[in-house]
mmCIF file of C-alpha atoms and ligand atoms in Angstrom:
data_model
loop_
_atom_site.group_PDB
_atom_site.id
_atom_site.type_symbol
_atom_site.label_atom_id
_atom_site.label_comp_id
_atom_site.label_asym_id
_atom_site.label_seq_id
_atom_site.Cartn_x
_atom_site.Cartn_y
_atom_site.Cartn_z
ATOM 1 C CA MET H 30 6.749 12.422 -5.558
ATOM 2 C CA ALA H 31 4.686 11.092 -2.690
ATOM 3 C CA SER H 32 6.217 8.833 -0.065
ATOM 4 C CA ILE H 33 4.243 5.819 1.146
ATOM 5 C CA GLU H 34 4.495 5.536 4.941
ATOM 6 C CA PRO H 35 2.727 3.818 7.837
ATOM 7 C CA ALA H 36 0.049 6.198 9.122
ATOM 8 C CA ARG H 37 0.629 8.131 12.335
ATOM 9 C CA PRO H 38 -2.231 8.362 14.861
ATOM 10 C CA GLU H 39 -2.917 12.002 13.926
ATOM 11 C CA ASP H 40 -3.400 10.998 10.253
ATOM 12 C CA VAL H 41 -6.877 9.754 11.209
ATOM 13 C CA VAL H 42 -8.123 13.286 10.535
ATOM 14 C CA SER H 43 -6.771 13.434 6.966
ATOM 15 C CA VAL H 44 -7.803 9.848 6.223
ATOM 16 C CA GLY H 45 -11.339 10.594 7.465
ATOM 17 C CA ARG H 46 -11.511 13.758 5.329
ATOM 18 C CA ILE H 47 -10.262 12.009 2.190
ATOM 19 C CA SER H 48 -12.768 9.159 2.684
ATOM 20 C CA GLU H 49 -15.579 11.590 3.261
ATOM 21 C CA SER H 50 -14.978 13.358 -0.049
ATOM 22 C CA VAL H 51 -13.821 10.449 -2.264
ATOM 23 C CA PHE H 52 -16.523 8.022 -1.062
ATOM 24 C CA GLU H 53 -19.285 10.564 -0.420
ATOM 25 C CA ASP H 54 -21.706 8.933 -2.901
ATOM 26 C CA TYR H 55 -21.391 5.568 -1.129
ATOM 27 C CA GLY H 56 -22.327 6.534 2.439
ATOM 28 C CA ASP H 57 -20.779 7.993 5.548
ATOM 29 C CA TYR H 58 -17.334 6.528 4.938
ATOM 30 C CA GLY H 59 -15.542 9.413 6.637
ATOM 31 C CA LYS H 60 -16.756 8.061 9.984
ATOM 32 C CA ILE H 61 -16.637 4.377 9.037
ATOM 33 C CA VAL H 62 -13.050 4.530 7.796
ATOM 34 C CA ALA H 63 -11.992 6.561 10.864
ATOM 35 C CA LYS H 64 -13.351 3.683 12.984
ATOM 36 C CA PHE H 65 -11.414 1.118 10.932
ATOM 37 C CA PHE H 66 -8.298 3.266 11.443
ATOM 38 C CA ILE H 67 -8.286 2.556 15.181
ATOM 39 C CA SER H 68 -9.490 -1.057 14.935
ATOM 40 C CA GLN H 69 -7.287 -3.949 15.969
ATOM 41 C CA GLY H 70 -5.699 -5.851 13.077
ATOM 42 C CA VAL H 71 -5.958 -2.916 10.651
ATOM 43 C CA THR H 72 -2.873 -1.335 9.082
ATOM 44 C CA THR H 73 -3.060 2.001 7.295
ATOM 45 C CA TYR H 74 -0.498 3.534 4.959
ATOM 46 C CA VAL H 75 -0.625 7.125 3.786
ATOM 47 C CA ALA H 76 0.874 8.899 0.784
ATOM 48 C CA ARG H 77 2.557 12.047 2.015
ATOM 49 C CA VAL H 78 3.564 15.025 -0.106
ATOM 50 C CA GLY H 79 5.363 17.516 2.090
ATOM 51 C CA ALA H 80 3.258 17.786 5.236
ATOM 52 C CA GLY H 81 0.035 16.773 3.475
ATOM 53 C CA VAL H 82 -1.676 13.402 3.100
ATOM 54 C CA VAL H 83 -2.888 12.807 -0.474
ATOM 55 C CA GLY H 84 -4.077 9.221 -0.182
ATOM 56 C CA PHE H 85 -4.312 6.144 1.977
ATOM 57 C CA LEU H 86 -4.648 2.366 1.895
ATOM 58 C CA MET H 87 -6.153 0.355 4.726
ATOM 59 C CA LEU H 88 -5.651 -3.390 5.092
ATOM 60 C CA GLY H 89 -7.162 -5.683 7.728
ATOM 61 C CA PHE H 90 -6.319 -9.293 8.574
ATOM 62 C CA LEU H 91 -9.142 -11.632 9.576
ATOM 63 C CA PRO H 92 -9.502 -15.342 10.322
ATOM 64 C CA TRP H 93 -10.625 -17.163 7.148
ATOM 65 C CA SER H 94 -14.323 -18.060 7.071
ATOM 66 C CA GLY H 95 -14.242 -20.045 3.791
ATOM 67 C CA GLY H 96 -15.141 -23.732 3.429
ATOM 68 C CA ASP H 97 -11.625 -25.124 3.682
ATOM 69 C CA SER H 98 -10.634 -24.213 7.197
ATOM 70 C CA GLU H 99 -7.879 -26.768 7.709
ATOM 71 C CA GLY H 100 -5.095 -25.278 9.788
ATOM 72 C CA ASN H 101 -5.434 -21.690 10.950
ATOM 73 C CA PRO H 102 -5.919 -19.711 7.730
ATOM 74 C CA TRP H 103 -6.262 -15.919 7.501
ATOM 75 C CA ILE H 104 -7.481 -13.506 4.886
ATOM 76 C CA ALA H 105 -6.283 -10.006 4.116
ATOM 77 C CA ASP H 106 -9.079 -7.506 3.474
ATOM 78 C CA LEU H 107 -8.328 -4.330 1.536
ATOM 79 C CA LEU H 108 -10.785 -2.099 3.372
ATOM 80 C CA ALA H 109 -10.181 1.068 1.360
ATOM 81 C CA ILE H 110 -7.774 2.755 -1.023
ATOM 82 C CA ALA H 111 -8.083 6.341 -2.191
ATOM 83 C CA VAL H 112 -5.911 8.982 -3.810
ATOM 84 C CA VAL H 113 -7.156 12.572 -3.942
ATOM 85 C CA PRO H 114 -8.119 13.632 -7.489
ATOM 86 C CA GLY H 115 -5.220 16.067 -8.083
ATOM 87 C CA HIS H 116 -2.637 13.340 -7.390
ATOM 88 C CA ARG H 117 -4.048 10.450 -9.436
ATOM 89 C CA ARG H 118 -2.321 8.749 -12.381
ATOM 90 C CA ARG H 119 1.108 9.366 -10.861
ATOM 91 C CA GLY H 120 1.729 5.862 -9.563
ATOM 92 C CA ILE H 121 0.553 6.381 -5.963
ATOM 93 C CA GLY H 122 -2.151 3.705 -6.215
ATOM 94 C CA LYS H 123 0.399 1.274 -7.663
ATOM 95 C CA ALA H 124 2.861 2.091 -4.864
ATOM 96 C CA PHE H 125 0.120 1.404 -2.282
ATOM 97 C CA VAL H 126 -0.704 -1.966 -3.838
ATOM 98 C CA GLU H 127 2.964 -2.944 -3.887
ATOM 99 C CA GLN H 128 3.239 -1.987 -0.202
ATOM 100 C CA MET H 129 0.124 -4.060 0.516
ATOM 101 C CA PHE H 130 1.595 -7.136 -1.232
ATOM 102 C CA LYS H 131 4.805 -6.664 0.755
ATOM 103 C CA LEU H 132 2.913 -6.502 4.063
ATOM 104 C CA ALA H 133 0.769 -9.534 3.163
ATOM 105 C CA GLY H 134 3.972 -11.413 2.280
ATOM 106 C CA GLU H 135 5.530 -10.504 5.627
ATOM 107 C CA MET H 136 2.370 -11.601 7.453
ATOM 108 C CA GLY H 137 2.511 -14.829 5.465
ATOM 109 C CA GLU H 138 5.794 -15.682 7.173
ATOM 110 C CA TRP H 139 3.999 -16.296 10.465
ATOM 111 C CA ARG H 140 0.316 -16.620 9.502
ATOM 112 C CA ASP H 141 -1.353 -18.699 6.804
ATOM 113 C CA VAL H 142 -2.601 -15.753 4.700
ATOM 114 C CA ARG H 143 -4.293 -17.287 1.644
ATOM 115 C CA GLU H 144 -5.912 -14.425 -0.200
ATOM 116 C CA ILE H 145 -6.439 -10.672 -0.386
ATOM 117 C CA GLN H 146 -10.064 -9.638 -0.878
ATOM 118 C CA LEU H 147 -11.782 -6.313 -1.441
ATOM 119 C CA THR H 148 -15.178 -4.861 -2.236
ATOM 120 C CA CYS H 149 -15.672 -2.501 -5.170
ATOM 121 C CA ALA H 150 -18.768 -0.855 -6.626
ATOM 122 C CA ALA H 151 -19.885 -2.603 -9.804
ATOM 123 C CA GLY H 152 -20.026 0.792 -11.550
ATOM 124 C CA ASN H 153 -16.546 1.900 -10.459
ATOM 125 C CA LEU H 154 -14.843 1.167 -13.757
ATOM 126 C CA VAL H 155 -11.608 2.918 -12.803
ATOM 127 C CA GLY H 156 -11.420 0.872 -9.599
ATOM 128 C CA LEU H 157 -12.225 -2.399 -11.409
ATOM 129 C CA ASN H 158 -9.610 -1.692 -14.068
ATOM 130 C CA PHE H 159 -7.058 -0.743 -11.414
ATOM 131 C CA PHE H 160 -7.583 -3.900 -9.326
ATOM 132 C CA SER H 161 -7.640 -6.180 -12.404
ATOM 133 C CA LYS H 162 -4.288 -4.761 -13.429
ATOM 134 C CA TYR H 163 -2.820 -5.997 -10.127
ATOM 135 C CA GLY H 164 -4.209 -9.518 -10.402
ATOM 136 C CA PHE H 165 -7.615 -9.302 -8.702
ATOM 137 C CA SER H 166 -10.634 -11.019 -10.236
ATOM 138 C CA VAL H 167 -14.331 -11.014 -9.370
ATOM 139 C CA ILE H 168 -15.232 -13.797 -6.915
ATOM 140 C CA ASP H 169 -18.761 -12.648 -6.021
ATOM 141 C CA PRO H 170 -20.580 -10.370 -8.484
ATOM 142 C CA ARG H 171 -23.463 -9.812 -6.038
ATOM 143 C CA HIS H 172 -21.883 -8.910 -2.767
ATOM 144 C CA GLY H 173 -24.735 -6.759 -1.470
ATOM 145 C CA SER H 174 -24.777 -3.000 -1.783
ATOM 146 C CA TYR H 175 -23.206 0.121 -0.345
ATOM 147 C CA LEU H 176 -25.094 2.427 2.010
ATOM 148 C CA GLY H 177 -25.606 4.721 -1.014
ATOM 149 C CA GLY H 178 -27.394 1.857 -2.834
ATOM 150 C CA GLN H 179 -24.671 0.977 -5.410
ATOM 151 C CA ALA H 180 -24.239 -2.726 -6.156
ATOM 152 C CA ALA H 181 -21.042 -4.107 -4.639
ATOM 153 C CA LEU H 182 -18.892 -6.913 -5.941
ATOM 154 C CA ARG H 183 -16.167 -8.887 -4.242
ATOM 155 C CA MET H 184 -12.739 -9.328 -5.811
ATOM 156 C CA GLY H 185 -9.903 -11.528 -4.658
ATOM 157 C CA LYS H 186 -6.331 -12.468 -5.395
ATOM 158 C CA LYS H 187 -4.766 -15.692 -4.151
ATOM 159 C CA LEU H 188 -1.397 -15.366 -2.463
HETATM 160 C C1 LIG G 10 -8.215 3.661 -7.921
HETATM 161 C C2 LIG G 10 -7.200 4.726 -7.447
HETATM 162 C C3 LIG G 10 -6.778 4.440 -6.011
HETATM 163 C C4 LIG G 10 -5.957 4.628 -8.372
HETATM 164 O O1 LIG G 10 -4.952 5.510 -7.855
HETATM 165 P P1 LIG G 10 -3.852 6.185 -8.796
HETATM 166 O O2 LIG G 10 -2.799 6.763 -7.933
HETATM 167 O O3 LIG G 10 -4.502 7.094 -9.768
HETATM 168 O O4 LIG G 10 -3.293 4.901 -9.573
HETATM 169 P P2 LIG G 10 -1.946 4.777 -10.426
HETATM 170 O O5 LIG G 10 -1.509 6.117 -10.937
HETATM 171 O O6 LIG G 10 -0.945 4.023 -9.625
HETATM 172 O O7 LIG G 10 -2.448 3.896 -11.653
HETATM 173 C C5 LIG G 10 -2.086 2.540 -11.782
HETATM 174 C C6 LIG G 10 -2.803 1.959 -12.972
HETATM 175 O O8 LIG G 10 -4.205 1.854 -12.720
HETATM 176 C C7 LIG G 10 -4.946 2.110 -13.931
HETATM 177 N N1 LIG G 10 -5.725 3.348 -13.791
HETATM 178 C C8 LIG G 10 -5.663 4.223 -12.766
HETATM 179 N N2 LIG G 10 -6.542 5.233 -12.973
HETATM 180 C C9 LIG G 10 -7.135 4.997 -14.143
HETATM 181 C C10 LIG G 10 -8.113 5.689 -14.918
HETATM 182 N N3 LIG G 10 -8.665 6.846 -14.482
HETATM 183 N N4 LIG G 10 -8.513 5.158 -16.092
HETATM 184 C C11 LIG G 10 -7.977 3.991 -16.534
HETATM 185 N N5 LIG G 10 -7.031 3.282 -15.851
HETATM 186 C C12 LIG G 10 -6.634 3.775 -14.674
HETATM 187 C C13 LIG G 10 -3.898 2.292 -15.015
HETATM 188 O O9 LIG G 10 -3.638 1.018 -15.586
HETATM 189 C C14 LIG G 10 -2.714 2.802 -14.234
HETATM 190 O O10 LIG G 10 -1.473 2.576 -14.840
HETATM 191 P P3 LIG G 10 -0.915 3.677 -15.896
HETATM 192 O O11 LIG G 10 -1.053 5.026 -15.268
HETATM 193 O O12 LIG G 10 0.508 3.242 -16.076
HETATM 194 O O13 LIG G 10 -1.759 3.538 -17.121
HETATM 195 C C15 LIG G 10 -7.784 6.161 -7.601
HETATM 196 O O14 LIG G 10 -8.324 6.317 -8.900
HETATM 197 C C16 LIG G 10 -8.873 6.493 -6.581
HETATM 198 O O15 LIG G 10 -8.585 6.938 -5.479
HETATM 199 N N6 LIG G 10 -10.149 6.299 -6.983
HETATM 200 C C17 LIG G 10 -11.272 6.633 -6.070
HETATM 201 C C18 LIG G 10 -11.369 5.676 -4.921
HETATM 202 C C19 LIG G 10 -11.647 4.256 -5.378
HETATM 203 O O16 LIG G 10 -12.355 4.019 -6.340
HETATM 204 N N7 LIG G 10 -11.060 3.284 -4.667
HETATM 205 C C20 LIG G 10 -11.234 1.871 -4.990
HETATM 206 C C21 LIG G 10 -12.432 1.275 -4.350
HETATM 207 S S1 LIG G 10 -12.150 1.073 -2.577
#
């Protein structure tokens, strides 16, 4: 079974490679995700099997830009989640989401984190089904498009 762990700096290479192949239809996400990896406020977890990385989840925390800005609210942004094809349907995605909820809960002890949001391609039925299962719903069905041209939608889950 894979173990879910905070990423080490050298995991940027594996995370970039996984993004490049899993998200290849959507644009140059190998490079984009590698940039997120080293960005301030972004936490990455990897799924490790032996010495290999078979998946990752990346979560960023941002100041809230919604209408109700009373206090000092924050939002958690699930920037990317991917499991390599040979390791799917074994509970790794679920374990990542549980780790993400745990981290958001911990952040919530000292910041006003109101919601977790994410962007998913409208045609990514596996992704939509996966996120719905863990309590996310569509909050913006027309959230622009990916670099590859696919329509993007925004999903959110209140905390
Ligand atoms: C979405 C993704 C991360 C799920 O990872 P995973 O490790 O396979 O997920 P899990 O094994 O934990 O599955 C959890 C639940 O999600 C749902 N699910 C996952 N894959 C599914 C599939 N192919 N078809 C239908 N439901 C699916 C199921 O309800 C599953 O529970 P079950 O196995 O008990 O039926 C993985 O499919 C992936 O990397 N996809 C490509 C990248 C992507 O689309 N990312 C999301 C957009 S950023």
